[in-house]
Amino acid sequence: MMLGSDMRVVVLTGAGISAESGIRTFRANDGVWENHRIEDVATPFAWERDPRLVWRFYQGRRRQLLDVNPNSAHEALVSLESYLDEFLLITQNVDDLHSRAGSEKLIHMHGELRKLRCEMCGEIIDAMDDEHLQDQYVKCVQCTNERLRPHIVWFHEMPLRMDEIYDAVGECDVFIAIGTSGHVYPAAGLLSIAKDTGAHCIGINLDPPENVILFDEFHQGLAGELVPALVTKWMSE
Ligand code: NAD
Ligand code: ZN
């Protein structure tokens, strides 16, 4: 495929793009954390029932961000963004590796580990200092809430900025999905929307995803190897 700089490109990434940075996908963990199914710690009900457990789980995920770095796939998407006039990167990931690599036109549809949110007053803070990464809860600076929650879209909650996402996918010329299994909706449904739009759909993943037949091109392998090679090729043809 030849990619003109005036083509509208939307990229969707999932946990697979961060795997080579050392952040495990759910599946690589067998979906289990200390005998709890991840689906059971990542819900609003769990936060109500056992906030301490949920807090401990997310503090571990949040502290891990200090030990990992963006990889060549995150970096290649920054080059792609600067080559194109119209671009949007939608990530299901809650890590901060795309932004640390330098991506700017970026939507974190499932929230961000870096941030904490107040359920009483709506305040959202970037919370990666030492004082925010301990086992005790973090208090709200704007109101009396003693317990900020992770700024994460949990199971049963609505992903963020879906209007902008549907607009961009509904108008794109090229749709590229990287490191995502096609199991988690509504993210998994974006491919069929892009397909209906008439976009050229490209998939890059270690295993063939659930919805593999919808792709016009599917590249099987490691994101860290395939994404830089493909981006270079698309920009030079
Ligand atoms: P997923 O459903 O997006 O699946 C991950 C996919 O990546 C798998 O199909 C796997 O074959 C593929 N993959 C693994 N290593 C790869 C590599 N090196 N190169 C290319 N592809 C690779 O992810 P999931 O783990 O099932 O998580 C679902 C949800 O959980 C996400 O939507 C996200 O919100 C959250 N999550 C986020 C992170 C993160 O922020 N890094 C990590 C785990 C889970
Ligand atoms: Zn507050």
PDB file of C-alpha atoms and ligand atoms in Angstrom:
ATOM      1  CA  MET A   1       0.000   0.000   0.000  1.00  0.00           C
ATOM      2  CA  MET A   2       1.142   3.501  -0.839  1.00  0.00           C
ATOM      3  CA  LEU A   3       0.294   6.107   1.774  1.00  0.00           C
ATOM      4  CA  GLY A   4      -0.183   9.682   0.564  1.00  0.00           C
ATOM      5  CA  SER A   5       0.319  12.341   3.242  1.00  0.00           C
ATOM      6  CA  ASP A   6      -3.238  13.583   2.579  1.00  0.00           C
ATOM      7  CA  MET A   7      -4.822  10.230   3.454  1.00  0.00           C
ATOM      8  CA  ARG A   8      -6.864  10.070   6.663  1.00  0.00           C
ATOM      9  CA  VAL A   9      -5.428   7.372   8.870  1.00  0.00           C
ATOM     10  CA  VAL A  10      -6.799   5.953  12.116  1.00  0.00           C
ATOM     11  CA  VAL A  11      -4.731   3.566  14.222  1.00  0.00           C
ATOM     12  CA  LEU A  12      -6.176   1.434  17.028  1.00  0.00           C
ATOM     13  CA  THR A  13      -3.751  -0.169  19.467  1.00  0.00           C
ATOM     14  CA  GLY A  14      -4.183  -2.773  22.212  1.00  0.00           C
ATOM     15  CA  ALA A  15      -2.091  -4.400  24.907  1.00  0.00           C
ATOM     16  CA  GLY A  16       0.053  -6.239  22.305  1.00  0.00           C
ATOM     17  CA  ILE A  17       1.906  -3.071  21.290  1.00  0.00           C
ATOM     18  CA  SER A  18       3.211  -2.642  24.842  1.00  0.00           C
ATOM     19  CA  ALA A  19       4.077  -6.320  25.386  1.00  0.00           C
ATOM     20  CA  GLU A  20       7.661  -5.893  24.146  1.00  0.00           C
ATOM     21  CA  SER A  21       8.094  -3.004  26.594  1.00  0.00           C
ATOM     22  CA  GLY A  22       7.455  -5.509  29.381  1.00  0.00           C
ATOM     23  CA  ILE A  23       3.784  -4.816  30.199  1.00  0.00           C
ATOM     24  CA  ARG A  24       1.925  -8.097  30.098  1.00  0.00           C
ATOM     25  CA  THR A  25      -1.389  -8.453  28.281  1.00  0.00           C
ATOM     26  CA  PHE A  26      -4.389  -9.877  30.183  1.00  0.00           C
ATOM     27  CA  ARG A  27      -4.129 -13.112  28.327  1.00  0.00           C
ATOM     28  CA  ALA A  28      -0.414 -13.479  29.089  1.00  0.00           C
ATOM     29  CA  ASN A  29      -1.419 -13.272  32.775  1.00  0.00           C
ATOM     30  CA  ASP A  30      -4.160 -15.873  32.200  1.00  0.00           C
ATOM     31  CA  GLY A  31      -6.518 -13.064  33.192  1.00  0.00           C
ATOM     32  CA  VAL A  32      -5.644 -13.620  36.849  1.00  0.00           C
ATOM     33  CA  TRP A  33      -4.026 -11.415  39.530  1.00  0.00           C
ATOM     34  CA  GLU A  34      -3.300 -12.929  42.969  1.00  0.00           C
ATOM     35  CA  ASN A  35      -6.142 -15.394  42.552  1.00  0.00           C
ATOM     36  CA  HIS A  36      -8.572 -12.706  41.452  1.00  0.00           C
ATOM     37  CA  ARG A  37      -9.906 -12.670  37.924  1.00  0.00           C
ATOM     38  CA  ILE A  38      -8.931  -9.332  36.391  1.00  0.00           C
ATOM     39  CA  GLU A  39     -12.556  -8.818  35.378  1.00  0.00           C
ATOM     40  CA  ASP A  40     -13.360  -8.901  39.117  1.00  0.00           C
ATOM     41  CA  VAL A  41     -10.858  -6.236  40.206  1.00  0.00           C
ATOM     42  CA  ALA A  42     -11.557  -3.952  37.259  1.00  0.00           C
ATOM     43  CA  THR A  43     -15.211  -3.100  37.938  1.00  0.00           C
ATOM     44  CA  PRO A  44     -17.101  -0.344  39.795  1.00  0.00           C
ATOM     45  CA  PHE A  45     -18.684  -3.064  41.996  1.00  0.00           C
ATOM     46  CA  ALA A  46     -15.249  -4.276  43.127  1.00  0.00           C
ATOM     47  CA  TRP A  47     -14.303  -0.684  44.007  1.00  0.00           C
ATOM     48  CA  GLU A  48     -17.444  -0.431  46.163  1.00  0.00           C
ATOM     49  CA  ARG A  49     -17.047  -3.829  47.796  1.00  0.00           C
ATOM     50  CA  ASP A  50     -13.288  -3.970  48.338  1.00  0.00           C
ATOM     51  CA  PRO A  51     -11.591  -0.673  47.426  1.00  0.00           C
ATOM     52  CA  ARG A  52      -8.365  -1.671  49.170  1.00  0.00           C
ATOM     53  CA  LEU A  53      -7.934  -4.670  46.834  1.00  0.00           C
ATOM     54  CA  VAL A  54      -8.672  -2.621  43.713  1.00  0.00           C
ATOM     55  CA  TRP A  55      -6.358   0.163  44.901  1.00  0.00           C
ATOM     56  CA  ARG A  56      -3.501  -2.294  45.509  1.00  0.00           C
ATOM     57  CA  PHE A  57      -3.964  -3.805  42.062  1.00  0.00           C
ATOM     58  CA  TYR A  58      -3.847  -0.414  40.322  1.00  0.00           C
ATOM     59  CA  GLN A  59      -1.005   0.981  42.443  1.00  0.00           C
ATOM     60  CA  GLY A  60       1.054  -2.004  41.195  1.00  0.00           C
ATOM     61  CA  ARG A  61       0.142  -1.240  37.578  1.00  0.00           C
ATOM     62  CA  ARG A  62       0.851   2.471  38.121  1.00  0.00           C
ATOM     63  CA  ARG A  63       4.264   1.918  39.731  1.00  0.00           C
ATOM     64  CA  GLN A  64       5.234  -0.377  36.858  1.00  0.00           C
ATOM     65  CA  LEU A  65       5.091   2.600  34.477  1.00  0.00           C
ATOM     66  CA  LEU A  66       8.300   3.871  36.106  1.00  0.00           C
ATOM     67  CA  ASP A  67      10.179   0.737  34.979  1.00  0.00           C
ATOM     68  CA  VAL A  68       9.111   0.488  31.335  1.00  0.00           C
ATOM     69  CA  ASN A  69       9.848   2.443  28.168  1.00  0.00           C
ATOM     70  CA  PRO A  70       8.228   2.909  24.758  1.00  0.00           C
ATOM     71  CA  ASN A  71       9.439   0.460  22.102  1.00  0.00           C
ATOM     72  CA  SER A  72      10.100   0.743  18.369  1.00  0.00           C
ATOM     73  CA  ALA A  73       6.406   0.248  17.513  1.00  0.00           C
ATOM     74  CA  HIS A  74       5.305   3.210  19.671  1.00  0.00           C
ATOM     75  CA  GLU A  75       8.104   5.263  18.090  1.00  0.00           C
ATOM     76  CA  ALA A  76       7.182   4.338  14.507  1.00  0.00           C
ATOM     77  CA  LEU A  77       3.633   5.632  15.100  1.00  0.00           C
ATOM     78  CA  VAL A  78       5.096   9.027  16.015  1.00  0.00           C
ATOM     79  CA  SER A  79       6.868   9.168  12.607  1.00  0.00           C
ATOM     80  CA  LEU A  80       3.623   8.153  10.914  1.00  0.00           C
ATOM     81  CA  GLU A  81       1.733  10.936  12.736  1.00  0.00           C
ATOM     82  CA  SER A  82       4.229  13.587  11.650  1.00  0.00           C
ATOM     83  CA  TYR A  83       4.074  12.404   8.020  1.00  0.00           C
ATOM     84  CA  LEU A  84       0.264  12.658   7.788  1.00  0.00           C
ATOM     85  CA  ASP A  85      -2.010  15.725   7.732  1.00  0.00           C
ATOM     86  CA  GLU A  86      -4.937  13.870   9.304  1.00  0.00           C
ATOM     87  CA  PHE A  87      -4.226  11.181  11.825  1.00  0.00           C
ATOM     88  CA  LEU A  88      -5.739   9.766  14.991  1.00  0.00           C
ATOM     89  CA  LEU A  89      -4.302   7.191  17.356  1.00  0.00           C
ATOM     90  CA  ILE A  90      -6.922   5.466  19.502  1.00  0.00           C
ATOM     91  CA  THR A  91      -5.498   3.283  22.226  1.00  0.00           C
ATOM     92  CA  GLN A  92      -7.190   0.760  24.489  1.00  0.00           C
ATOM     93  CA  ASN A  93      -4.039   0.791  26.586  1.00  0.00           C
ATOM     94  CA  VAL A  94      -3.970   2.527  29.920  1.00  0.00           C
ATOM     95  CA  ASP A  95      -0.180   2.809  30.029  1.00  0.00           C
ATOM     96  CA  ASP A  96       1.518   6.065  29.003  1.00  0.00           C
ATOM     97  CA  LEU A  97       3.915   4.661  26.404  1.00  0.00           C
ATOM     98  CA  HIS A  98       2.324   6.315  23.351  1.00  0.00           C
ATOM     99  CA  SER A  99       2.465   9.764  24.920  1.00  0.00           C
ATOM    100  CA  ARG A 100       5.976   9.211  26.258  1.00  0.00           C
ATOM    101  CA  ALA A 101       7.090   8.198  22.743  1.00  0.00           C
ATOM    102  CA  GLY A 102       5.690  11.543  21.512  1.00  0.00           C
ATOM    103  CA  SER A 103       2.249  10.769  20.028  1.00  0.00           C
ATOM    104  CA  GLU A 104      -0.002  13.828  20.248  1.00  0.00           C
ATOM    105  CA  LYS A 105      -3.174  13.082  18.303  1.00  0.00           C
ATOM    106  CA  LEU A 106      -4.062  10.404  20.816  1.00  0.00           C
ATOM    107  CA  ILE A 107      -7.215   9.215  22.592  1.00  0.00           C
ATOM    108  CA  HIS A 108      -6.988   6.918  25.626  1.00  0.00           C
ATOM    109  CA  MET A 109     -10.447   5.362  25.296  1.00  0.00           C
ATOM    110  CA  HIS A 110     -10.023   3.205  28.423  1.00  0.00           C
ATOM    111  CA  GLY A 111      -8.488   5.908  30.626  1.00  0.00           C
ATOM    112  CA  GLU A 112      -4.960   6.391  31.928  1.00  0.00           C
ATOM    113  CA  LEU A 113      -3.014   4.766  34.750  1.00  0.00           C
ATOM    114  CA  ARG A 114      -1.096   8.038  35.307  1.00  0.00           C
ATOM    115  CA  LYS A 115      -4.253   9.811  36.436  1.00  0.00           C
ATOM    116  CA  LEU A 116      -6.605   9.661  39.407  1.00  0.00           C
ATOM    117  CA  ARG A 117     -10.156  10.947  39.485  1.00  0.00           C
ATOM    118  CA  CYS A 118     -12.491  12.248  42.182  1.00  0.00           C
ATOM    119  CA  GLU A 119     -15.947  10.662  42.079  1.00  0.00           C
ATOM    120  CA  MET A 120     -17.330  13.494  44.245  1.00  0.00           C
ATOM    121  CA  CYS A 121     -16.183  16.636  42.399  1.00  0.00           C
ATOM    122  CA  GLY A 122     -14.901  15.292  39.067  1.00  0.00           C
ATOM    123  CA  GLU A 123     -11.323  16.546  39.526  1.00  0.00           C
ATOM    124  CA  ILE A 124      -8.755  14.576  37.470  1.00  0.00           C
ATOM    125  CA  ILE A 125      -5.078  14.799  38.421  1.00  0.00           C
ATOM    126  CA  ASP A 126      -1.847  13.544  36.933  1.00  0.00           C
ATOM    127  CA  ALA A 127      -0.576  11.529  39.884  1.00  0.00           C
ATOM    128  CA  MET A 128       2.836   9.976  39.353  1.00  0.00           C
ATOM    129  CA  ASP A 129       4.830  11.541  42.209  1.00  0.00           C
ATOM    130  CA  ASP A 130       6.118   9.379  45.077  1.00  0.00           C
ATOM    131  CA  GLU A 131       3.285  10.518  47.338  1.00  0.00           C
ATOM    132  CA  HIS A 132       0.727   9.219  44.812  1.00  0.00           C
ATOM    133  CA  LEU A 133       2.263   5.789  44.356  1.00  0.00           C
ATOM    134  CA  GLN A 134       2.082   4.461  47.914  1.00  0.00           C
ATOM    135  CA  ASP A 135      -0.273   1.909  49.411  1.00  0.00           C
ATOM    136  CA  GLN A 136      -2.411   4.530  51.167  1.00  0.00           C
ATOM    137  CA  TYR A 137      -5.235   6.247  49.307  1.00  0.00           C
ATOM    138  CA  VAL A 138      -4.732   9.665  47.719  1.00  0.00           C
ATOM    139  CA  LYS A 139      -7.046  12.471  48.923  1.00  0.00           C
ATOM    140  CA  CYS A 140      -8.749  14.989  46.657  1.00  0.00           C
ATOM    141  CA  VAL A 141      -7.188  18.461  46.778  1.00  0.00           C
ATOM    142  CA  GLN A 142     -10.458  20.138  45.694  1.00  0.00           C
ATOM    143  CA  CYS A 143     -12.988  18.564  48.073  1.00  0.00           C
ATOM    144  CA  THR A 144     -13.330  16.324  51.130  1.00  0.00           C
ATOM    145  CA  ASN A 145     -13.044  12.991  49.301  1.00  0.00           C
ATOM    146  CA  GLU A 146     -10.413  10.831  51.044  1.00  0.00           C
ATOM    147  CA  ARG A 147     -10.150   8.325  48.244  1.00  0.00           C
ATOM    148  CA  LEU A 148      -9.500   9.142  44.582  1.00  0.00           C
ATOM    149  CA  ARG A 149     -10.125   6.301  42.141  1.00  0.00           C
ATOM    150  CA  PRO A 150      -7.968   5.206  39.201  1.00  0.00           C
ATOM    151  CA  HIS A 151      -8.918   7.173  36.059  1.00  0.00           C
ATOM    152  CA  ILE A 152      -9.658   3.920  34.282  1.00  0.00           C
ATOM    153  CA  VAL A 153     -12.695   2.773  32.322  1.00  0.00           C
ATOM    154  CA  TRP A 154     -13.686  -0.405  34.146  1.00  0.00           C
ATOM    155  CA  PHE A 155     -15.741  -3.288  32.820  1.00  0.00           C
ATOM    156  CA  HIS A 156     -19.404  -2.136  32.701  1.00  0.00           C
ATOM    157  CA  GLU A 157     -18.341   1.527  32.243  1.00  0.00           C
ATOM    158  CA  MET A 158     -18.515   3.646  29.091  1.00  0.00           C
ATOM    159  CA  PRO A 159     -15.289   4.240  27.118  1.00  0.00           C
ATOM    160  CA  LEU A 160     -14.197   7.872  26.766  1.00  0.00           C
ATOM    161  CA  ARG A 161     -14.579  10.232  23.809  1.00  0.00           C
ATOM    162  CA  MET A 162     -16.551   7.746  21.676  1.00  0.00           C
ATOM    163  CA  ASP A 163     -18.143  10.527  19.570  1.00  0.00           C
ATOM    164  CA  GLU A 164     -14.746  11.707  18.338  1.00  0.00           C
ATOM    165  CA  ILE A 165     -13.697   8.099  17.772  1.00  0.00           C
ATOM    166  CA  TYR A 166     -16.762   7.228  15.687  1.00  0.00           C
ATOM    167  CA  ASP A 167     -16.370  10.439  13.661  1.00  0.00           C
ATOM    168  CA  ALA A 168     -12.728   9.709  12.818  1.00  0.00           C
ATOM    169  CA  VAL A 169     -13.282   6.022  12.020  1.00  0.00           C
ATOM    170  CA  GLY A 170     -16.345   6.878   9.918  1.00  0.00           C
ATOM    171  CA  GLU A 171     -14.248   9.163   7.715  1.00  0.00           C
ATOM    172  CA  CYS A 172     -10.908   7.398   7.437  1.00  0.00           C
ATOM    173  CA  ASP A 173      -9.179   6.094   4.299  1.00  0.00           C
ATOM    174  CA  VAL A 174      -6.945   3.655   6.150  1.00  0.00           C
ATOM    175  CA  PHE A 175      -7.587   1.837   9.440  1.00  0.00           C
ATOM    176  CA  ILE A 176      -4.738   0.019  11.183  1.00  0.00           C
ATOM    177  CA  ALA A 177      -5.257  -2.237  14.240  1.00  0.00           C
ATOM    178  CA  ILE A 178      -2.140  -3.245  16.188  1.00  0.00           C
ATOM    179  CA  GLY A 179      -1.789  -5.697  19.091  1.00  0.00           C
ATOM    180  CA  THR A 180      -5.458  -6.119  19.822  1.00  0.00           C
ATOM    181  CA  SER A 181      -7.350  -9.396  20.062  1.00  0.00           C
ATOM    182  CA  GLY A 182     -10.695  -8.112  18.801  1.00  0.00           C
ATOM    183  CA  HIS A 183     -12.512  -9.380  21.924  1.00  0.00           C
ATOM    184  CA  VAL A 184     -13.182  -6.147  23.821  1.00  0.00           C
ATOM    185  CA  TYR A 185     -16.141  -4.073  22.600  1.00  0.00           C
ATOM    186  CA  PRO A 186     -16.795  -1.356  21.519  1.00  0.00           C
ATOM    187  CA  ALA A 187     -13.120  -1.148  20.420  1.00  0.00           C
ATOM    188  CA  ALA A 188     -13.417  -4.404  18.505  1.00  0.00           C
ATOM    189  CA  GLY A 189     -16.386  -3.013  16.551  1.00  0.00           C
ATOM    190  CA  LEU A 190     -14.357  -0.127  15.095  1.00  0.00           C
ATOM    191  CA  LEU A 191     -12.921  -2.413  12.419  1.00  0.00           C
ATOM    192  CA  SER A 192     -16.360  -3.171  10.941  1.00  0.00           C
ATOM    193  CA  ILE A 193     -17.220   0.535  10.970  1.00  0.00           C
ATOM    194  CA  ALA A 194     -13.978   1.299   9.087  1.00  0.00           C
ATOM    195  CA  LYS A 195     -14.771  -1.534   6.689  1.00  0.00           C
ATOM    196  CA  ASP A 196     -18.274  -0.114   6.027  1.00  0.00           C
ATOM    197  CA  THR A 197     -16.691   3.304   5.441  1.00  0.00           C
ATOM    198  CA  GLY A 198     -14.660   1.723   2.645  1.00  0.00           C
ATOM    199  CA  ALA A 199     -11.322   2.158   4.415  1.00  0.00           C
ATOM    200  CA  HIS A 200      -8.363  -0.063   3.620  1.00  0.00           C
ATOM    201  CA  CYS A 201      -8.047  -2.167   6.804  1.00  0.00           C
ATOM    202  CA  ILE A 202      -4.703  -3.445   8.049  1.00  0.00           C
ATOM    203  CA  GLY A 203      -4.104  -5.733  11.023  1.00  0.00           C
ATOM    204  CA  ILE A 204      -0.817  -6.383  12.830  1.00  0.00           C
ATOM    205  CA  ASN A 205      -0.876  -8.954  15.633  1.00  0.00           C
ATOM    206  CA  LEU A 206       1.009 -11.881  17.098  1.00  0.00           C
ATOM    207  CA  ASP A 207      -1.972 -14.235  16.769  1.00  0.00           C
ATOM    208  CA  PRO A 208      -4.743 -13.952  14.205  1.00  0.00           C
ATOM    209  CA  PRO A 209      -7.412 -11.906  16.032  1.00  0.00           C
ATOM    210  CA  GLU A 210     -11.095 -12.813  16.326  1.00  0.00           C
ATOM    211  CA  ASN A 211     -12.131 -10.558  13.422  1.00  0.00           C
ATOM    212  CA  VAL A 212      -9.185 -11.366  11.105  1.00  0.00           C
ATOM    213  CA  ILE A 213     -11.318 -11.944   7.991  1.00  0.00           C
ATOM    214  CA  LEU A 214     -12.346  -8.277   7.949  1.00  0.00           C
ATOM    215  CA  PHE A 215      -8.781  -7.103   7.283  1.00  0.00           C
ATOM    216  CA  ASP A 216      -7.651  -6.369   3.737  1.00  0.00           C
ATOM    217  CA  GLU A 217      -4.070  -7.037   4.891  1.00  0.00           C
ATOM    218  CA  PHE A 218      -3.042  -9.013   7.943  1.00  0.00           C
ATOM    219  CA  HIS A 219       0.571  -9.126   9.162  1.00  0.00           C
ATOM    220  CA  GLN A 220       1.342 -11.748  11.782  1.00  0.00           C
ATOM    221  CA  GLY A 221       4.287 -11.188  14.137  1.00  0.00           C
ATOM    222  CA  LEU A 222       5.804  -8.885  16.729  1.00  0.00           C
ATOM    223  CA  ALA A 223       4.659  -5.261  16.703  1.00  0.00           C
ATOM    224  CA  GLY A 224       8.197  -4.093  17.554  1.00  0.00           C
ATOM    225  CA  GLU A 225       9.479  -5.587  14.309  1.00  0.00           C
ATOM    226  CA  LEU A 226       6.527  -5.243  11.940  1.00  0.00           C
ATOM    227  CA  VAL A 227       5.300  -1.718  12.742  1.00  0.00           C
ATOM    228  CA  PRO A 228       8.615   0.123  12.079  1.00  0.00           C
ATOM    229  CA  ALA A 229       9.210  -1.878   8.873  1.00  0.00           C
ATOM    230  CA  LEU A 230       5.685  -1.283   7.545  1.00  0.00           C
ATOM    231  CA  VAL A 231       5.610   2.411   8.465  1.00  0.00           C
ATOM    232  CA  THR A 232       8.921   2.976   6.644  1.00  0.00           C
ATOM    233  CA  LYS A 233       7.596   1.110   3.629  1.00  0.00           C
ATOM    234  CA  TRP A 234       4.242   2.993   3.527  1.00  0.00           C
ATOM    235  CA  MET A 235       5.960   6.369   3.744  1.00  0.00           C
ATOM    236  CA  SER A 236       8.540   5.639   1.045  1.00  0.00           C
ATOM    237  CA  GLU A 237       6.571   3.891  -1.687  1.00  0.00           C
TER     238      GLU A 237
HETATM  239  P1  NAD B   1      -6.029  -7.343  23.762  1.00  0.00           P
HETATM  240  O1  NAD B   1      -7.393  -7.910  23.820  1.00  0.00           O
HETATM  241  O2  NAD B   1      -5.838  -6.024  23.155  1.00  0.00           O
HETATM  242  O3  NAD B   1      -5.054  -8.514  23.144  1.00  0.00           O
HETATM  243  C1  NAD B   1      -3.666  -8.419  23.017  1.00  0.00           C
HETATM  244  C2  NAD B   1      -3.283  -8.981  21.643  1.00  0.00           C
HETATM  245  O4  NAD B   1      -1.925  -8.626  21.410  1.00  0.00           O
HETATM  246  C3  NAD B   1      -3.373 -10.519  21.541  1.00  0.00           C
HETATM  247  O5  NAD B   1      -4.192 -10.851  20.453  1.00  0.00           O
HETATM  248  C4  NAD B   1      -1.917 -10.952  21.275  1.00  0.00           C
HETATM  249  O6  NAD B   1      -1.831 -11.958  20.269  1.00  0.00           O
HETATM  250  C5  NAD B   1      -1.274  -9.699  20.759  1.00  0.00           C
HETATM  251  N1  NAD B   1       0.152  -9.563  21.062  1.00  0.00           N
HETATM  252  C6  NAD B   1       0.826  -9.967  22.177  1.00  0.00           C
HETATM  253  N2  NAD B   1       2.109  -9.621  22.094  1.00  0.00           N
HETATM  254  C7  NAD B   1       2.286  -8.982  20.908  1.00  0.00           C
HETATM  255  C8  NAD B   1       3.388  -8.378  20.247  1.00  0.00           C
HETATM  256  N3  NAD B   1       4.601  -8.347  20.796  1.00  0.00           N
HETATM  257  N4  NAD B   1       3.182  -7.808  19.027  1.00  0.00           N
HETATM  258  C9  NAD B   1       1.943  -7.815  18.450  1.00  0.00           C
HETATM  259  N5  NAD B   1       0.865  -8.385  19.033  1.00  0.00           N
HETATM  260  C10 NAD B   1       1.027  -8.942  20.249  1.00  0.00           C
HETATM  261  O7  NAD B   1      -5.424  -7.136  25.132  1.00  0.00           O
HETATM  262  P2  NAD B   1      -5.783  -7.786  26.489  1.00  0.00           P
HETATM  263  O8  NAD B   1      -4.502  -8.064  27.104  1.00  0.00           O
HETATM  264  O9  NAD B   1      -6.769  -8.871  26.319  1.00  0.00           O
HETATM  265  O10 NAD B   1      -6.479  -6.538  27.197  1.00  0.00           O
HETATM  266  C11 NAD B   1      -7.769  -6.057  26.962  1.00  0.00           C
HETATM  267  C12 NAD B   1      -7.906  -4.672  27.648  1.00  0.00           C
HETATM  268  O11 NAD B   1      -7.133  -4.638  28.857  1.00  0.00           O
HETATM  269  C13 NAD B   1      -7.334  -3.547  26.838  1.00  0.00           C
HETATM  270  O12 NAD B   1      -8.324  -3.033  26.032  1.00  0.00           O
HETATM  271  C14 NAD B   1      -6.795  -2.570  27.914  1.00  0.00           C
HETATM  272  O13 NAD B   1      -7.773  -1.655  28.328  1.00  0.00           O
HETATM  273  C15 NAD B   1      -6.430  -3.433  29.072  1.00  0.00           C
HETATM  274  N6  NAD B   1      -4.965  -3.686  29.203  1.00  0.00           N
HETATM  275  C16 NAD B   1      -4.085  -2.677  28.970  1.00  0.00           C
HETATM  276  C17 NAD B   1      -2.705  -2.902  29.051  1.00  0.00           C
HETATM  277  C18 NAD B   1      -1.786  -1.745  28.781  1.00  0.00           C
HETATM  278  O14 NAD B   1      -2.172  -0.598  28.957  1.00  0.00           O
HETATM  279  N7  NAD B   1      -0.545  -1.984  28.335  1.00  0.00           N
HETATM  280  C19 NAD B   1      -2.242  -4.176  29.368  1.00  0.00           C
HETATM  281  C20 NAD B   1      -3.163  -5.206  29.618  1.00  0.00           C
HETATM  282  C21 NAD B   1      -4.535  -4.937  29.522  1.00  0.00           C
HETATM  283 ZN    ZN B   2     -12.928  16.012  44.816  1.00  0.00          ZN
END
